[in-house]
Short mmCIF file of C-alpha atoms in Angstrom, two decimals:
data_model
loop_
_atom_site.label_atom_id
_atom_site.label_comp_id
_atom_site.label_asym_id
_atom_site.label_seq_id
_atom_site.Cartn_x
_atom_site.Cartn_y
_atom_site.Cartn_z
CA MET A 144 -37.22 192.78 34.54
CA ASN A 145 -39.33 195.79 35.53
CA ILE A 146 -42.45 196.62 37.54
CA ASP A 147 -44.67 195.55 34.62
CA THR A 148 -43.21 192.05 34.85
CA PHE A 149 -44.27 191.76 38.48
CA LYS A 150 -47.72 193.11 37.66
CA MET A 151 -48.02 190.55 34.88
CA ILE A 152 -47.29 187.62 37.22
CA ILE A 153 -49.75 188.99 39.80
CA ALA A 154 -52.46 189.29 37.14
CA ILE A 155 -51.89 185.71 35.96
CA VAL A 156 -52.19 184.35 39.49
CA GLN A 157 -55.23 186.39 40.44
CA THR A 158 -57.15 185.68 37.22
CA GLY A 159 -56.04 182.05 37.18
CA SER A 160 -54.84 182.01 33.59
CA ILE A 161 -52.60 183.68 31.03
CA SER A 162 -55.65 184.53 28.92
CA GLY A 163 -57.30 186.19 31.93
CA ALA A 164 -54.17 188.27 32.60
CA ALA A 165 -53.97 189.26 28.94
CA GLN A 166 -57.55 190.49 29.03
CA GLN A 167 -57.02 192.37 32.31
CA LEU A 168 -53.80 194.03 31.18
CA GLY A 169 -54.84 194.65 27.58
CA TYR A 170 -52.06 192.55 26.03
CA ALA A 171 -52.14 189.78 23.45
CA GLN A 172 -52.13 186.32 25.05
CA SER A 173 -49.11 185.30 22.98
CA ASN A 174 -47.23 188.32 24.33
CA ILE A 175 -47.93 187.29 27.94
CA SER A 176 -46.90 183.69 27.23
CA ALA A 177 -43.66 184.80 25.62
CA ARG A 178 -42.80 187.11 28.54
CA VAL A 179 -43.47 184.35 31.08
CA HIS A 180 -41.21 181.99 29.13
CA GLN A 181 -38.53 184.67 28.92
CA LEU A 182 -38.77 185.30 32.68
CA GLU A 183 -38.52 181.59 33.51
CA THR A 184 -35.48 181.31 31.24
CA GLU A 185 -33.88 184.34 32.86
CA LEU A 186 -34.49 183.01 36.39
CA ARG A 187 -33.62 179.43 35.40
CA THR A 188 -36.70 178.11 37.14
CA THR A 189 -40.33 177.24 36.44
CA ILE A 190 -42.87 179.69 37.81
CA PHE A 191 -46.07 178.05 36.56
CA TYR A 192 -47.29 174.54 35.91
CA ARG A 193 -49.51 174.62 32.81
CA THR A 194 -52.78 172.67 33.00
CA ASN A 195 -55.94 172.39 30.90
CA ARG A 196 -57.71 174.60 33.44
CA GLY A 197 -55.06 177.32 33.57
CA VAL A 198 -51.83 177.70 35.52
CA ILE A 199 -50.66 176.71 39.01
CA LEU A 200 -47.75 178.29 40.85
CA THR A 201 -44.72 176.14 41.57
CA ASP A 202 -42.98 176.51 44.94
CA ALA A 203 -40.51 178.91 43.31
CA GLY A 204 -43.45 180.68 41.67
CA LYS A 205 -45.19 181.16 45.04
CA GLU A 206 -42.06 182.82 46.41
CA PHE A 207 -41.80 185.07 43.33
CA TYR A 208 -45.50 185.96 43.53
CA ASN A 209 -45.27 186.93 47.22
CA ARG A 210 -42.25 189.12 46.56
CA ALA A 211 -43.90 190.61 43.45
CA ILE A 212 -46.87 191.86 45.48
CA ASN A 213 -44.60 193.51 48.04
CA ILE A 214 -42.43 195.05 45.32
CA VAL A 215 -45.43 196.48 43.47
CA ASP A 216 -46.99 197.81 46.69
CA LEU A 217 -43.69 199.38 47.78
CA THR A 218 -43.04 200.89 44.36
CA GLU A 219 -46.52 202.39 43.97
CA ASP A 220 -46.54 203.67 47.54
CA THR A 221 -43.12 205.31 47.03
CA ILE A 222 -44.29 206.99 43.81
CA ASN A 223 -47.47 208.22 45.48
CA GLN A 224 -45.57 209.62 48.46
CA MET A 225 -43.00 211.36 46.27
CA LYS A 226 -45.68 212.90 44.03
CA HIS A 227 -48.16 213.69 46.81
CA PRO A 228 -46.35 213.68 50.18
CA ASN A 229 -49.34 215.11 52.05
CA GLU A 230 -51.99 212.83 50.55
CA VAL A 231 -52.93 209.22 51.26
CA GLU A 232 -53.42 207.45 47.97
CA GLY A 233 -53.23 203.84 46.76
CA ASP A 234 -55.09 200.53 47.09
CA LEU A 235 -56.63 198.90 50.15
CA ARG A 236 -57.92 195.32 49.86
CA ILE A 237 -59.89 194.08 52.85
CA GLY A 238 -61.67 190.76 53.43
CA THR A 239 -64.55 190.37 55.86
CA LEU A 240 -67.38 188.21 57.11
CA GLN A 241 -70.78 188.97 55.62
CA SER A 242 -72.17 189.92 59.03
CA ALA A 243 -69.30 192.32 59.77
CA SER A 244 -69.76 193.92 56.37
CA ALA A 245 -73.33 194.76 57.41
CA THR A 246 -72.75 195.77 61.05
CA PHE A 247 -69.21 196.51 62.22
CA LEU A 248 -67.47 197.74 59.08
CA PRO A 249 -69.81 200.29 57.41
CA PRO A 250 -69.21 203.19 59.87
CA ILE A 251 -65.47 202.51 59.84
CA LEU A 252 -65.31 202.42 56.05
CA THR A 253 -67.40 205.58 55.86
CA GLU A 254 -65.06 207.44 58.20
CA TYR A 255 -62.02 206.10 56.37
CA TYR A 256 -63.29 207.07 52.93
CA ARG A 257 -64.31 210.51 54.20
CA ASN A 258 -60.74 211.10 55.43
CA PHE A 259 -58.94 209.44 52.50
CA PRO A 260 -61.14 209.69 49.37
CA LYS A 261 -58.27 208.97 46.97
CA VAL A 262 -57.71 205.46 48.32
CA ARG A 263 -59.17 202.75 46.07
CA LEU A 264 -61.13 200.45 48.40
CA ALA A 265 -61.92 196.83 47.59
CA ILE A 266 -63.99 194.82 50.09
CA GLU A 267 -64.45 191.06 49.68
CA THR A 268 -66.82 188.94 51.78
CA SER A 269 -66.00 185.31 52.42
CA ASN A 270 -65.74 182.75 55.22
CA PRO A 271 -62.83 182.96 57.70
CA MET A 272 -60.75 180.15 56.17
CA GLU A 273 -60.86 181.74 52.72
CA ASN A 274 -60.09 185.17 54.17
CA ILE A 275 -57.09 183.79 56.06
CA GLN A 276 -55.75 182.03 52.97
CA GLN A 277 -56.08 185.17 50.84
CA VAL A 278 -54.21 187.17 53.47
CA LEU A 279 -51.47 184.51 53.58
CA ASN A 280 -51.30 184.62 49.77
CA TYR A 281 -50.92 188.45 49.80
CA GLU A 282 -54.18 188.75 47.88
CA LEU A 283 -55.70 190.82 50.69
CA ASP A 284 -54.01 193.42 52.88
CA GLY A 285 -55.96 192.11 55.86
CA ALA A 286 -59.28 190.59 56.87
CA VAL A 287 -61.94 190.62 59.57
CA ILE A 288 -62.43 187.08 60.85
CA GLY A 289 -64.44 185.55 63.64
CA GLU A 290 -62.23 182.89 65.16
CA ASN A 291 -59.02 182.44 67.09
CA ILE A 292 -56.10 181.58 64.84
CA ASP A 293 -52.78 179.90 65.42
CA LYS A 294 -50.62 181.39 62.67
CA THR A 295 -47.19 182.61 63.68
CA ASP A 296 -46.89 184.69 60.52
CA LEU A 297 -50.06 186.71 61.18
CA VAL A 298 -50.78 189.75 63.35
CA SER A 299 -54.20 189.75 65.05
CA ILE A 300 -55.99 192.89 66.32
CA PRO A 301 -59.02 192.30 68.59
CA LEU A 302 -61.97 194.34 67.34
CA VAL A 303 -65.30 193.59 69.03
CA THR A 304 -67.35 190.81 70.58
CA GLU A 305 -70.28 189.77 68.39
CA GLU A 306 -73.38 188.45 70.21
CA LEU A 307 -75.11 185.44 68.64
CA CYS A 308 -78.60 183.98 68.86
CA LEU A 309 -80.80 181.25 67.42
CA VAL A 310 -83.51 182.46 65.05
CA SER A 311 -86.71 180.69 63.99
CA ALA A 312 -90.00 181.44 62.30
CA SER A 313 -92.03 180.46 65.37
CA PRO A 314 -91.49 180.84 69.12
CA GLU A 315 -91.28 177.05 69.47
CA ILE A 316 -87.98 175.72 68.13
CA GLY A 317 -89.00 172.09 68.25
CA ASP A 318 -86.74 169.05 68.49
CA LEU A 319 -83.13 169.97 67.67
CA ASN A 320 -82.48 166.34 66.68
CA THR A 321 -84.77 166.67 63.68
CA ALA A 322 -84.58 170.42 63.00
CA SER A 323 -83.35 171.74 59.66
CA PHE A 324 -80.37 174.04 60.24
CA LEU A 325 -79.55 176.75 57.71
CA VAL A 326 -75.77 177.14 57.61
CA PHE A 327 -72.88 178.50 55.61
CA SER A 328 -70.32 176.17 54.05
CA THR A 329 -67.64 174.46 56.14
CA GLY A 330 -65.12 176.99 57.41
CA CYS A 331 -67.71 179.53 58.54
CA ILE A 332 -67.47 180.52 62.21
CA TYR A 333 -71.28 180.51 62.63
CA ARG A 334 -71.48 176.95 61.38
CA GLU A 335 -68.63 176.00 63.68
CA VAL A 336 -70.48 177.48 66.68
CA THR A 337 -73.66 175.64 65.64
CA GLU A 338 -71.92 172.29 65.35
CA THR A 339 -69.96 172.74 68.58
CA TRP A 340 -73.10 173.70 70.51
CA LEU A 341 -75.02 170.69 69.20
CA ARG A 342 -72.12 168.31 69.89
CA SER A 343 -72.13 169.50 73.50
CA GLN A 344 -75.66 168.07 73.64
CA ASN A 345 -74.75 164.91 71.70
CA ILE A 346 -76.68 166.13 68.67
CA SER A 347 -75.54 166.13 65.03
CA ILE A 348 -76.95 168.28 62.25
CA HIS A 349 -79.11 165.84 60.29
CA HIS A 350 -80.60 168.29 57.83
CA PRO A 351 -78.05 171.02 57.04
CA ILE A 352 -79.05 173.37 54.23
CA GLU A 353 -76.06 175.37 52.95
CA PHE A 354 -76.17 178.97 51.77
CA ASN A 355 -73.62 181.43 50.42
CA TYR A 356 -75.41 184.59 51.55
CA LEU A 357 -76.57 185.76 54.96
CA ASP A 358 -79.58 187.55 53.44
CA ALA A 359 -80.74 184.26 51.94
CA ILE A 360 -80.48 182.53 55.31
CA MET A 361 -82.55 185.24 57.02
CA ALA A 362 -85.23 185.17 54.31
CA SER A 363 -85.41 181.37 54.46
CA VAL A 364 -85.71 181.34 58.27
CA CYS A 365 -88.57 183.85 57.98
CA SER A 366 -90.34 181.56 55.52
CA GLY A 367 -90.06 178.60 57.89
CA LEU A 368 -87.45 176.56 56.02
CA GLY A 369 -85.36 176.00 59.14
CA ILE A 370 -83.47 177.59 62.04
CA SER A 371 -80.05 179.22 62.19
CA ILE A 372 -77.44 180.84 64.45
CA VAL A 373 -76.73 184.41 63.41
CA PRO A 374 -75.48 187.69 64.96
CA LYS A 375 -78.04 189.44 67.18
CA LYS A 376 -77.53 192.73 65.32
CA ILE A 377 -78.62 191.02 62.11
CA ALA A 378 -81.61 189.32 63.75
CA GLN A 379 -82.91 192.32 65.73
CA PRO A 380 -84.65 194.19 62.85
CA PHE A 381 -86.46 190.99 61.86
CA VAL A 382 -87.58 190.43 65.47
CA GLU A 383 -88.84 194.01 65.76
CA ARG A 384 -90.93 193.54 62.61
CA LYS A 385 -92.20 190.21 64.03
CA LEU A 386 -90.80 188.29 61.07
CA LEU A 387 -88.96 185.80 63.28
CA TYR A 388 -88.19 184.89 66.88
CA MET A 389 -84.88 185.04 68.70
CA THR A 390 -83.71 182.46 71.27
CA GLU A 391 -80.76 183.00 73.59
CA LEU A 392 -77.85 180.56 73.35
CA PRO A 393 -76.09 178.98 76.34
CA ALA A 394 -72.99 180.66 77.76
CA GLY A 395 -69.93 179.65 75.78
CA PHE A 396 -71.84 179.69 72.49
CA SER A 397 -73.53 183.10 72.66
CA SER A 398 -70.69 185.23 71.27
CA ILE A 399 -67.60 185.23 69.08
CA GLN A 400 -64.58 187.51 68.95
CA LEU A 401 -64.06 189.50 65.77
CA ASP A 402 -60.39 190.07 64.94
CA PHE A 403 -58.52 191.81 62.12
CA ILE A 404 -55.54 189.91 60.75
CA TYR A 405 -52.65 190.68 58.42
CA ARG A 406 -49.27 189.19 57.61
CA LYS A 407 -46.35 190.17 59.80
CA ASP A 408 -44.17 190.64 56.72
CA HIS A 409 -46.84 192.54 54.77
CA PHE A 410 -45.68 195.90 53.46
CA ILE A 411 -47.70 198.51 55.31
CA ASN A 412 -48.28 201.41 52.93
CA ARG A 413 -49.97 204.65 53.96
CA PRO A 414 -53.55 203.50 53.09
CA PHE A 415 -53.11 200.34 55.16
CA GLU A 416 -51.35 202.16 57.99
CA GLU A 417 -54.23 204.64 58.32
CA PHE A 418 -56.79 201.83 58.23
CA ILE A 419 -55.06 199.96 61.06
CA LYS A 420 -54.95 203.18 63.12
CA LEU A 421 -58.69 203.65 62.61
CA LEU A 422 -59.45 200.04 63.62
CA LYS A 423 -57.36 200.30 66.77
CA ASN A 424 -58.92 203.63 67.74
CA ASN A 425 -62.41 202.23 67.17
CA ALA A 426 -61.64 199.12 69.25
CA ALA A 427 -60.18 201.30 72.03
CA VAL A 428 -63.32 203.46 72.11
CA LYS A 429 -65.60 200.41 72.33
CA THR A 430 -63.47 198.98 75.16
CA THR A 431 -63.61 202.27 77.09
CA LYS A 432 -67.41 202.52 76.69
CA LYS A 433 -67.79 198.93 77.88
CA GLU A 434 -65.66 199.57 80.98
CA VAL A 435 -67.62 202.74 81.81
CA SER A 436 -70.99 201.03 81.46
#
């Protein structure tokens, strides 16, 4: 068993199939299958359940996969530090909300990349539940989420408070009981705020229209398809161009807390360590400015 074995298992899990891993790694599919069988024989356990749709990790396989990611990260970080002790080099995989990827993160990523250009950055946008699960599965180093979490195996760093508003194509919102709400899929913090706010008024969303992209929601609100709750920073440029109208939300529903999460047992290599430092420094600066103002 060597580092390539661990990389092989990681590739199978992340592509969802042995054929996908073979294509990613440049090996023959039969070679990957034989090596997996050999590994399972050596460990005297089953790592994958084989299905018509691909493979699924067994409980033992999940434990092996989690350890494999840490071993590969530790190995590659050690090699990088031995070869280039004064340079920060490696991979950084970050998950985020779509809104944060357009408002909060860009200046941070720009500063980070300027300081550490040899780090290979990968940014994935998704809803909070998917981000959390990917962090728990070691598929992401960490993620920006917009909700309070109750996970004892996660570290949470407060980042910034995000102001929210209701947007519409006309100044008159109309009857909320019959309004069409444009929302993300279940698990999105903005949808959760929308539903909680309406429940506080004994209203249910009767006409939810689901989207995967924030840009699509904004364009559809502008065209009059419906109304939506979005971050003020996203809405402001549209308001200034008179493409839509912004309505304040009641206290308790007008903001969310953005946090950065990562696993407590996650191996913190140099790229990740420097990213956490930058996040904390940025959050500290924002807190100081808020106190001064």
